[in-house]
Amino acid sequence: MTLAPGGISINPINWRRDDTPASVKENLGSLTVEGKLVTPGIADARVDTVRGSVVVTTADAKLYAILADGAAMFGPESYHLHDYGFFFNNLKQNVADRIKAFLEKQ
């Protein structure tokens, strides 16, 4: 249901749309389930170019995976609820970089 044919994702660590993996060491910081910021982050990332999704292999499924009742929609071991938290500092850095680039063009 969440993956449409031809779906596209971007790696939230290295900002690539191909299947180049980004290690957990490249993750600038993640939020834990308690909301604590940890660096380096707790999640790696790789784009599955066939499914159009981001694959995470380093997060603890017992802590972060969607519960079984949501698995019917998102699949087993889905981390969809943590899209922002896993890559929190990488997202912040990307926003800062984009704002800086925009302002430099003015």
PDB file of N, CA, C and O in Angstrom, residues 21-83:
ATOM      1  N   PRO A  21      24.921   2.701  -0.242  1.00  0.00           N
ATOM      2  CA  PRO A  21      24.599   2.672   1.187  1.00  0.00           C
ATOM      3  C   PRO A  21      25.293   3.788   1.958  1.00  0.00           C
ATOM      4  O   PRO A  21      26.361   4.266   1.571  1.00  0.00           O
ATOM      5  N   ALA A  22      24.666   4.196   3.037  1.00  0.00           N
ATOM      6  CA  ALA A  22      25.259   5.149   3.977  1.00  0.00           C
ATOM      7  C   ALA A  22      25.307   4.461   5.332  1.00  0.00           C
ATOM      8  O   ALA A  22      24.291   3.963   5.828  1.00  0.00           O
ATOM      9  N   SER A  23      26.477   4.426   5.910  1.00  0.00           N
ATOM     10  CA  SER A  23      26.652   3.704   7.179  1.00  0.00           C
ATOM     11  C   SER A  23      26.125   4.518   8.359  1.00  0.00           C
ATOM     12  O   SER A  23      25.923   5.733   8.265  1.00  0.00           O
ATOM     13  N   VAL A  24      25.960   3.833   9.462  1.00  0.00           N
ATOM     14  CA  VAL A  24      25.529   4.494  10.690  1.00  0.00           C
ATOM     15  C   VAL A  24      26.555   5.541  11.123  1.00  0.00           C
ATOM     16  O   VAL A  24      26.193   6.550  11.741  1.00  0.00           O
ATOM     17  N   LYS A  25      27.827   5.334  10.785  1.00  0.00           N
ATOM     18  CA  LYS A  25      28.869   6.312  11.122  1.00  0.00           C
ATOM     19  C   LYS A  25      28.675   7.631  10.384  1.00  0.00           C
ATOM     20  O   LYS A  25      29.133   8.673  10.843  1.00  0.00           O
ATOM     21  N   GLU A  26      27.985   7.603   9.244  1.00  0.00           N
ATOM     22  CA  GLU A  26      27.705   8.816   8.480  1.00  0.00           C
ATOM     23  C   GLU A  26      26.460   9.544   8.982  1.00  0.00           C
ATOM     24  O   GLU A  26      26.199  10.676   8.582  1.00  0.00           O
ATOM     25  N   ASN A  27      25.698   8.889   9.838  1.00  0.00           N
ATOM     26  CA  ASN A  27      24.484   9.475  10.396  1.00  0.00           C
ATOM     27  C   ASN A  27      24.892  10.504  11.454  1.00  0.00           C
ATOM     28  O   ASN A  27      25.548  10.170  12.435  1.00  0.00           O
ATOM     29  N   LEU A  28      24.508  11.757  11.263  1.00  0.00           N
ATOM     30  CA  LEU A  28      24.935  12.848  12.142  1.00  0.00           C
ATOM     31  C   LEU A  28      24.235  12.861  13.493  1.00  0.00           C
ATOM     32  O   LEU A  28      24.669  13.566  14.400  1.00  0.00           O
ATOM     33  N   GLY A  29      23.169  12.101  13.637  1.00  0.00           N
ATOM     34  CA  GLY A  29      22.475  12.054  14.921  1.00  0.00           C
ATOM     35  C   GLY A  29      21.035  11.616  14.789  1.00  0.00           C
ATOM     36  O   GLY A  29      20.333  12.042  13.891  1.00  0.00           O
ATOM     37  N   SER A  30      20.619  10.745  15.695  1.00  0.00           N
ATOM     38  CA  SER A  30      19.255  10.212  15.719  1.00  0.00           C
ATOM     39  C   SER A  30      18.605  10.499  17.054  1.00  0.00           C
ATOM     40  O   SER A  30      19.283  10.657  18.073  1.00  0.00           O
ATOM     41  N   LEU A  31      17.283  10.514  17.051  1.00  0.00           N
ATOM     42  CA  LEU A  31      16.519  10.600  18.290  1.00  0.00           C
ATOM     43  C   LEU A  31      16.121   9.195  18.710  1.00  0.00           C
ATOM     44  O   LEU A  31      15.611   8.422  17.903  1.00  0.00           O
ATOM     45  N   THR A  32      16.347   8.857  19.969  1.00  0.00           N
ATOM     46  CA  THR A  32      15.925   7.556  20.500  1.00  0.00           C
ATOM     47  C   THR A  32      14.427   7.588  20.753  1.00  0.00           C
ATOM     48  O   THR A  32      13.781   8.641  20.650  1.00  0.00           O
ATOM     49  N   VAL A  33      13.866   6.450  21.143  1.00  0.00           N
ATOM     50  CA  VAL A  33      12.435   6.412  21.469  1.00  0.00           C
ATOM     51  C   VAL A  33      12.117   7.318  22.647  1.00  0.00           C
ATOM     52  O   VAL A  33      10.989   7.793  22.783  1.00  0.00           O
ATOM     53  N   GLU A  34      13.112   7.601  23.490  1.00  0.00           N
ATOM     54  CA  GLU A  34      12.922   8.520  24.620  1.00  0.00           C
ATOM     55  C   GLU A  34      13.109   9.981  24.211  1.00  0.00           C
ATOM     56  O   GLU A  34      12.945  10.886  25.024  1.00  0.00           O
ATOM     57  N   GLY A  35      13.489  10.223  22.950  1.00  0.00           N
ATOM     58  CA  GLY A  35      13.703  11.585  22.480  1.00  0.00           C
ATOM     59  C   GLY A  35      15.099  12.117  22.727  1.00  0.00           C
ATOM     60  O   GLY A  35      15.354  13.298  22.532  1.00  0.00           O
ATOM     61  N   LYS A  36      16.019  11.259  23.151  1.00  0.00           N
ATOM     62  CA  LYS A  36      17.398  11.670  23.393  1.00  0.00           C
ATOM     63  C   LYS A  36      18.168  11.667  22.077  1.00  0.00           C
ATOM     64  O   LYS A  36      18.064  10.734  21.287  1.00  0.00           O
ATOM     65  N   LEU A  37      18.961  12.704  21.847  1.00  0.00           N
ATOM     66  CA  LEU A  37      19.783  12.785  20.644  1.00  0.00           C
ATOM     67  C   LEU A  37      21.069  12.004  20.867  1.00  0.00           C
ATOM     68  O   LEU A  37      21.769  12.221  21.857  1.00  0.00           O
ATOM     69  N   VAL A  38      21.369  11.081  19.962  1.00  0.00           N
ATOM     70  CA  VAL A  38      22.612  10.310  20.030  1.00  0.00           C
ATOM     71  C   VAL A  38      23.397  10.492  18.743  1.00  0.00           C
ATOM     72  O   VAL A  38      22.827  10.542  17.656  1.00  0.00           O
ATOM     73  N   THR A  39      24.713  10.668  18.890  1.00  0.00           N
ATOM     74  CA  THR A  39      25.583  10.812  17.734  1.00  0.00           C
ATOM     75  C   THR A  39      26.757   9.854  17.870  1.00  0.00           C
ATOM     76  O   THR A  39      27.279   9.706  18.974  1.00  0.00           O
ATOM     77  N   PRO A  40      27.200   9.170  16.838  1.00  0.00           N
ATOM     78  CA  PRO A  40      26.488   9.154  15.552  1.00  0.00           C
ATOM     79  C   PRO A  40      25.108   8.541  15.736  1.00  0.00           C
ATOM     80  O   PRO A  40      24.798   7.998  16.799  1.00  0.00           O
ATOM     81  N   GLY A  41      24.317   8.628  14.708  1.00  0.00           N
ATOM     82  CA  GLY A  41      22.949   8.128  14.785  1.00  0.00           C
ATOM     83  C   GLY A  41      22.876   6.623  14.936  1.00  0.00           C
ATOM     84  O   GLY A  41      23.886   5.929  14.957  1.00  0.00           O
ATOM     85  N   ILE A  42      21.670   6.118  15.030  1.00  0.00           N
ATOM     86  CA  ILE A  42      21.456   4.694  15.262  1.00  0.00           C
ATOM     87  C   ILE A  42      21.047   3.954  14.003  1.00  0.00           C
ATOM     88  O   ILE A  42      20.918   2.731  14.031  1.00  0.00           O
ATOM     89  N   ALA A  43      20.856   4.666  12.902  1.00  0.00           N
ATOM     90  CA  ALA A  43      20.355   4.019  11.692  1.00  0.00           C
ATOM     91  C   ALA A  43      21.263   4.266  10.499  1.00  0.00           C
ATOM     92  O   ALA A  43      21.732   5.377  10.281  1.00  0.00           O
ATOM     93  N   ASP A  44      21.475   3.205   9.743  1.00  0.00           N
ATOM     94  CA  ASP A  44      22.107   3.333   8.442  1.00  0.00           C
ATOM     95  C   ASP A  44      20.984   3.571   7.426  1.00  0.00           C
ATOM     96  O   ASP A  44      19.811   3.650   7.806  1.00  0.00           O
ATOM     97  N   ALA A  45      21.314   3.679   6.154  1.00  0.00           N
ATOM     98  CA  ALA A  45      20.266   3.849   5.140  1.00  0.00           C
ATOM     99  C   ALA A  45      20.788   3.411   3.777  1.00  0.00           C
ATOM    100  O   ALA A  45      21.945   3.636   3.433  1.00  0.00           O
ATOM    101  N   ARG A  46      19.871   2.776   3.031  1.00  0.00           N
ATOM    102  CA  ARG A  46      20.136   2.401   1.646  1.00  0.00           C
ATOM    103  C   ARG A  46      18.810   2.441   0.913  1.00  0.00           C
ATOM    104  O   ARG A  46      17.786   2.027   1.457  1.00  0.00           O
ATOM    105  N   VAL A  47      18.809   2.953  -0.300  1.00  0.00           N
ATOM    106  CA  VAL A  47      17.583   2.989  -1.080  1.00  0.00           C
ATOM    107  C   VAL A  47      17.430   1.670  -1.825  1.00  0.00           C
ATOM    108  O   VAL A  47      18.356   1.215  -2.504  1.00  0.00           O
ATOM    109  N   ASP A  48      16.280   1.054  -1.667  1.00  0.00           N
ATOM    110  CA  ASP A  48      15.919  -0.103  -2.479  1.00  0.00           C
ATOM    111  C   ASP A  48      15.277   0.477  -3.734  1.00  0.00           C
ATOM    112  O   ASP A  48      14.129   0.932  -3.702  1.00  0.00           O
ATOM    113  N   THR A  49      16.021   0.502  -4.826  1.00  0.00           N
ATOM    114  CA  THR A  49      15.551   1.172  -6.047  1.00  0.00           C
ATOM    115  C   THR A  49      14.429   0.417  -6.742  1.00  0.00           C
ATOM    116  O   THR A  49      13.696   1.006  -7.529  1.00  0.00           O
ATOM    117  N   VAL A  50      14.261  -0.865  -6.444  1.00  0.00           N
ATOM    118  CA  VAL A  50      13.169  -1.625  -7.039  1.00  0.00           C
ATOM    119  C   VAL A  50      11.854  -1.289  -6.337  1.00  0.00           C
ATOM    120  O   VAL A  50      10.834  -1.036  -6.981  1.00  0.00           O
ATOM    121  N   ARG A  51      11.887  -1.249  -5.015  1.00  0.00           N
ATOM    122  CA  ARG A  51      10.677  -0.961  -4.240  1.00  0.00           C
ATOM    123  C   ARG A  51      10.436   0.530  -4.040  1.00  0.00           C
ATOM    124  O   ARG A  51       9.345   0.944  -3.674  1.00  0.00           O
ATOM    125  N   GLY A  52      11.493   1.335  -4.207  1.00  0.00           N
ATOM    126  CA  GLY A  52      11.334   2.768  -3.977  1.00  0.00           C
ATOM    127  C   GLY A  52      11.216   3.097  -2.507  1.00  0.00           C
ATOM    128  O   GLY A  52      10.420   3.951  -2.116  1.00  0.00           O
ATOM    129  N   SER A  53      11.996   2.406  -1.677  1.00  0.00           N
ATOM    130  CA  SER A  53      11.915   2.637  -0.238  1.00  0.00           C
ATOM    131  C   SER A  53      13.314   2.739   0.352  1.00  0.00           C
ATOM    132  O   SER A  53      14.295   2.327  -0.255  1.00  0.00           O
ATOM    133  N   VAL A  54      13.389   3.296   1.567  1.00  0.00           N
ATOM    134  CA  VAL A  54      14.651   3.372   2.298  1.00  0.00           C
ATOM    135  C   VAL A  54      14.722   2.164   3.221  1.00  0.00           C
ATOM    136  O   VAL A  54      13.778   1.885   3.964  1.00  0.00           O
ATOM    137  N   VAL A  55      15.850   1.469   3.182  1.00  0.00           N
ATOM    138  CA  VAL A  55      16.057   0.283   4.002  1.00  0.00           C
ATOM    139  C   VAL A  55      17.033   0.622   5.124  1.00  0.00           C
ATOM    140  O   VAL A  55      18.084   1.200   4.884  1.00  0.00           O
ATOM    141  N   VAL A  56      16.659   0.273   6.342  1.00  0.00           N
ATOM    142  CA  VAL A  56      17.492   0.459   7.527  1.00  0.00           C
ATOM    143  C   VAL A  56      17.788  -0.925   8.098  1.00  0.00           C
ATOM    144  O   VAL A  56      16.871  -1.723   8.280  1.00  0.00           O
ATOM    145  N   THR A  57      19.067  -1.193   8.391  1.00  0.00           N
ATOM    146  CA  THR A  57      19.417  -2.513   8.917  1.00  0.00           C
ATOM    147  C   THR A  57      20.002  -2.475  10.320  1.00  0.00           C
ATOM    148  O   THR A  57      20.190  -3.520  10.928  1.00  0.00           O
ATOM    149  N   THR A  58      20.309  -1.286  10.842  1.00  0.00           N
ATOM    150  CA  THR A  58      21.000  -1.213  12.133  1.00  0.00           C
ATOM    151  C   THR A  58      20.108  -0.873  13.319  1.00  0.00           C
ATOM    152  O   THR A  58      20.557  -0.954  14.453  1.00  0.00           O
ATOM    153  N   ALA A  59      18.872  -0.494  13.082  1.00  0.00           N
ATOM    154  CA  ALA A  59      17.980  -0.136  14.190  1.00  0.00           C
ATOM    155  C   ALA A  59      17.441  -1.395  14.861  1.00  0.00           C
ATOM    156  O   ALA A  59      17.243  -2.427  14.223  1.00  0.00           O
ATOM    157  N   ASP A  60      17.188  -1.302  16.142  1.00  0.00           N
ATOM    158  CA  ASP A  60      16.651  -2.413  16.920  1.00  0.00           C
ATOM    159  C   ASP A  60      15.147  -2.533  16.644  1.00  0.00           C
ATOM    160  O   ASP A  60      14.359  -1.690  17.068  1.00  0.00           O
ATOM    161  N   ALA A  61      14.773  -3.592  15.935  1.00  0.00           N
ATOM    162  CA  ALA A  61      13.370  -3.777  15.555  1.00  0.00           C
ATOM    163  C   ALA A  61      12.452  -3.861  16.762  1.00  0.00           C
ATOM    164  O   ALA A  61      11.310  -3.397  16.717  1.00  0.00           O
ATOM    165  N   LYS A  62      12.925  -4.425  17.864  1.00  0.00           N
ATOM    166  CA  LYS A  62      12.082  -4.545  19.057  1.00  0.00           C
ATOM    167  C   LYS A  62      11.697  -3.176  19.610  1.00  0.00           C
ATOM    168  O   LYS A  62      10.627  -3.011  20.178  1.00  0.00           O
ATOM    169  N   LEU A  63      12.570  -2.201  19.431  1.00  0.00           N
ATOM    170  CA  LEU A  63      12.296  -0.846  19.933  1.00  0.00           C
ATOM    171  C   LEU A  63      11.598   0.043  18.918  1.00  0.00           C
ATOM    172  O   LEU A  63      10.786   0.886  19.277  1.00  0.00           O
ATOM    173  N   TYR A  64      11.918  -0.116  17.648  1.00  0.00           N
ATOM    174  CA  TYR A  64      11.521   0.883  16.661  1.00  0.00           C
ATOM    175  C   TYR A  64      10.544   0.431  15.583  1.00  0.00           C
ATOM    176  O   TYR A  64       9.926   1.266  14.936  1.00  0.00           O
ATOM    177  N   ALA A  65      10.390  -0.861  15.351  1.00  0.00           N
ATOM    178  CA  ALA A  65       9.505  -1.321  14.281  1.00  0.00           C
ATOM    179  C   ALA A  65       8.041  -1.046  14.618  1.00  0.00           C
ATOM    180  O   ALA A  65       7.643  -1.055  15.787  1.00  0.00           O
ATOM    181  N   ILE A  66       7.264  -0.808  13.587  1.00  0.00           N
ATOM    182  CA  ILE A  66       5.823  -0.621  13.748  1.00  0.00           C
ATOM    183  C   ILE A  66       5.228  -1.891  14.348  1.00  0.00           C
ATOM    184  O   ILE A  66       5.626  -3.002  13.992  1.00  0.00           O
ATOM    185  N   LEU A  67       4.280  -1.713  15.240  1.00  0.00           N
ATOM    186  CA  LEU A  67       3.634  -2.853  15.891  1.00  0.00           C
ATOM    187  C   LEU A  67       2.897  -3.710  14.865  1.00  0.00           C
ATOM    188  O   LEU A  67       2.576  -3.261  13.766  1.00  0.00           O
ATOM    189  N   ALA A  68       2.617  -4.924  15.242  1.00  0.00           N
ATOM    190  CA  ALA A  68       2.017  -5.911  14.342  1.00  0.00           C
ATOM    191  C   ALA A  68       0.740  -5.408  13.676  1.00  0.00           C
ATOM    192  O   ALA A  68       0.495  -5.700  12.511  1.00  0.00           O
ATOM    193  N   ASP A  69      -0.094  -4.628  14.379  1.00  0.00           N
ATOM    194  CA  ASP A  69      -1.341  -4.168  13.770  1.00  0.00           C
ATOM    195  C   ASP A  69      -1.092  -3.182  12.624  1.00  0.00           C
ATOM    196  O   ASP A  69      -1.907  -3.042  11.726  1.00  0.00           O
ATOM    197  N   GLY A  70       0.034  -2.526  12.612  1.00  0.00           N
ATOM    198  CA  GLY A  70       0.383  -1.646  11.503  1.00  0.00           C
ATOM    199  C   GLY A  70       1.161  -2.342  10.411  1.00  0.00           C
ATOM    200  O   GLY A  70       1.314  -1.830   9.308  1.00  0.00           O
ATOM    201  N   ALA A  71       1.644  -3.545  10.699  1.00  0.00           N
ATOM    202  CA  ALA A  71       2.456  -4.286   9.738  1.00  0.00           C
ATOM    203  C   ALA A  71       1.671  -4.653   8.481  1.00  0.00           C
ATOM    204  O   ALA A  71       2.247  -4.783   7.411  1.00  0.00           O
ATOM    205  N   ALA A  72       0.353  -4.823   8.615  1.00  0.00           N
ATOM    206  CA  ALA A  72      -0.452  -5.156   7.440  1.00  0.00           C
ATOM    207  C   ALA A  72      -0.350  -4.060   6.388  1.00  0.00           C
ATOM    208  O   ALA A  72      -0.335  -4.325   5.190  1.00  0.00           O
ATOM    209  N   MET A  73      -0.259  -2.814   6.822  1.00  0.00           N
ATOM    210  CA  MET A  73      -0.174  -1.689   5.888  1.00  0.00           C
ATOM    211  C   MET A  73       1.268  -1.426   5.471  1.00  0.00           C
ATOM    212  O   MET A  73       1.538  -1.181   4.303  1.00  0.00           O
ATOM    213  N   PHE A  74       2.200  -1.477   6.407  1.00  0.00           N
ATOM    214  CA  PHE A  74       3.569  -1.056   6.137  1.00  0.00           C
ATOM    215  C   PHE A  74       4.560  -2.208   5.954  1.00  0.00           C
ATOM    216  O   PHE A  74       5.679  -1.987   5.521  1.00  0.00           O
ATOM    217  N   GLY A  75       4.186  -3.413   6.325  1.00  0.00           N
ATOM    218  CA  GLY A  75       5.088  -4.551   6.223  1.00  0.00           C
ATOM    219  C   GLY A  75       5.798  -4.782   7.544  1.00  0.00           C
ATOM    220  O   GLY A  75       5.852  -3.909   8.409  1.00  0.00           O
ATOM    221  N   PRO A  76       6.358  -5.980   7.702  1.00  0.00           N
ATOM    222  CA  PRO A  76       7.054  -6.289   8.955  1.00  0.00           C
ATOM    223  C   PRO A  76       8.338  -5.486   9.076  1.00  0.00           C
ATOM    224  O   PRO A  76       8.978  -5.159   8.081  1.00  0.00           O
ATOM    225  N   GLU A  77       8.676  -5.165  10.299  1.00  0.00           N
ATOM    226  CA  GLU A  77       9.879  -4.400  10.603  1.00  0.00           C
ATOM    227  C   GLU A  77       9.965  -3.084   9.833  1.00  0.00           C
ATOM    228  O   GLU A  77      11.016  -2.677   9.367  1.00  0.00           O
ATOM    229  N   SER A  78       8.853  -2.407   9.728  1.00  0.00           N
ATOM    230  CA  SER A  78       8.822  -1.074   9.128  1.00  0.00           C
ATOM    231  C   SER A  78       9.180  -0.053  10.203  1.00  0.00           C
ATOM    232  O   SER A  78       8.728  -0.148  11.338  1.00  0.00           O
ATOM    233  N   TYR A  79       9.989   0.904   9.828  1.00  0.00           N
ATOM    234  CA  TYR A  79      10.408   1.962  10.749  1.00  0.00           C
ATOM    235  C   TYR A  79       9.792   3.306  10.366  1.00  0.00           C
ATOM    236  O   TYR A  79      10.323   4.356  10.686  1.00  0.00           O
ATOM    237  N   HIS A  80       8.679   3.259   9.677  1.00  0.00           N
ATOM    238  CA  HIS A  80       8.066   4.469   9.128  1.00  0.00           C
ATOM    239  C   HIS A  80       7.797   5.546  10.187  1.00  0.00           C
ATOM    240  O   HIS A  80       7.911   6.735   9.896  1.00  0.00           O
ATOM    241  N   LEU A  81       7.490   5.174  11.383  1.00  0.00           N
ATOM    242  CA  LEU A  81       7.223   6.152  12.441  1.00  0.00           C
ATOM    243  C   LEU A  81       8.478   6.919  12.854  1.00  0.00           C
ATOM    244  O   LEU A  81       8.386   7.929  13.541  1.00  0.00           O
ATOM    245  N   HIS A  82       9.638   6.449  12.428  1.00  0.00           N
ATOM    246  CA  HIS A  82      10.897   7.054  12.844  1.00  0.00           C
ATOM    247  C   HIS A  82      11.663   7.690  11.685  1.00  0.00           C
ATOM    248  O   HIS A  82      12.860   7.943  11.790  1.00  0.00           O
ATOM    249  N   ASP A  83      10.959   7.955  10.583  1.00  0.00           N
ATOM    250  CA  ASP A  83      11.607   8.561   9.412  1.00  0.00           C
ATOM    251  C   ASP A  83      12.390   9.813   9.777  1.00  0.00           C
ATOM    252  O   ASP A  83      13.511   9.997   9.329  1.00  0.00           O
TER     253      ASP A  83
END
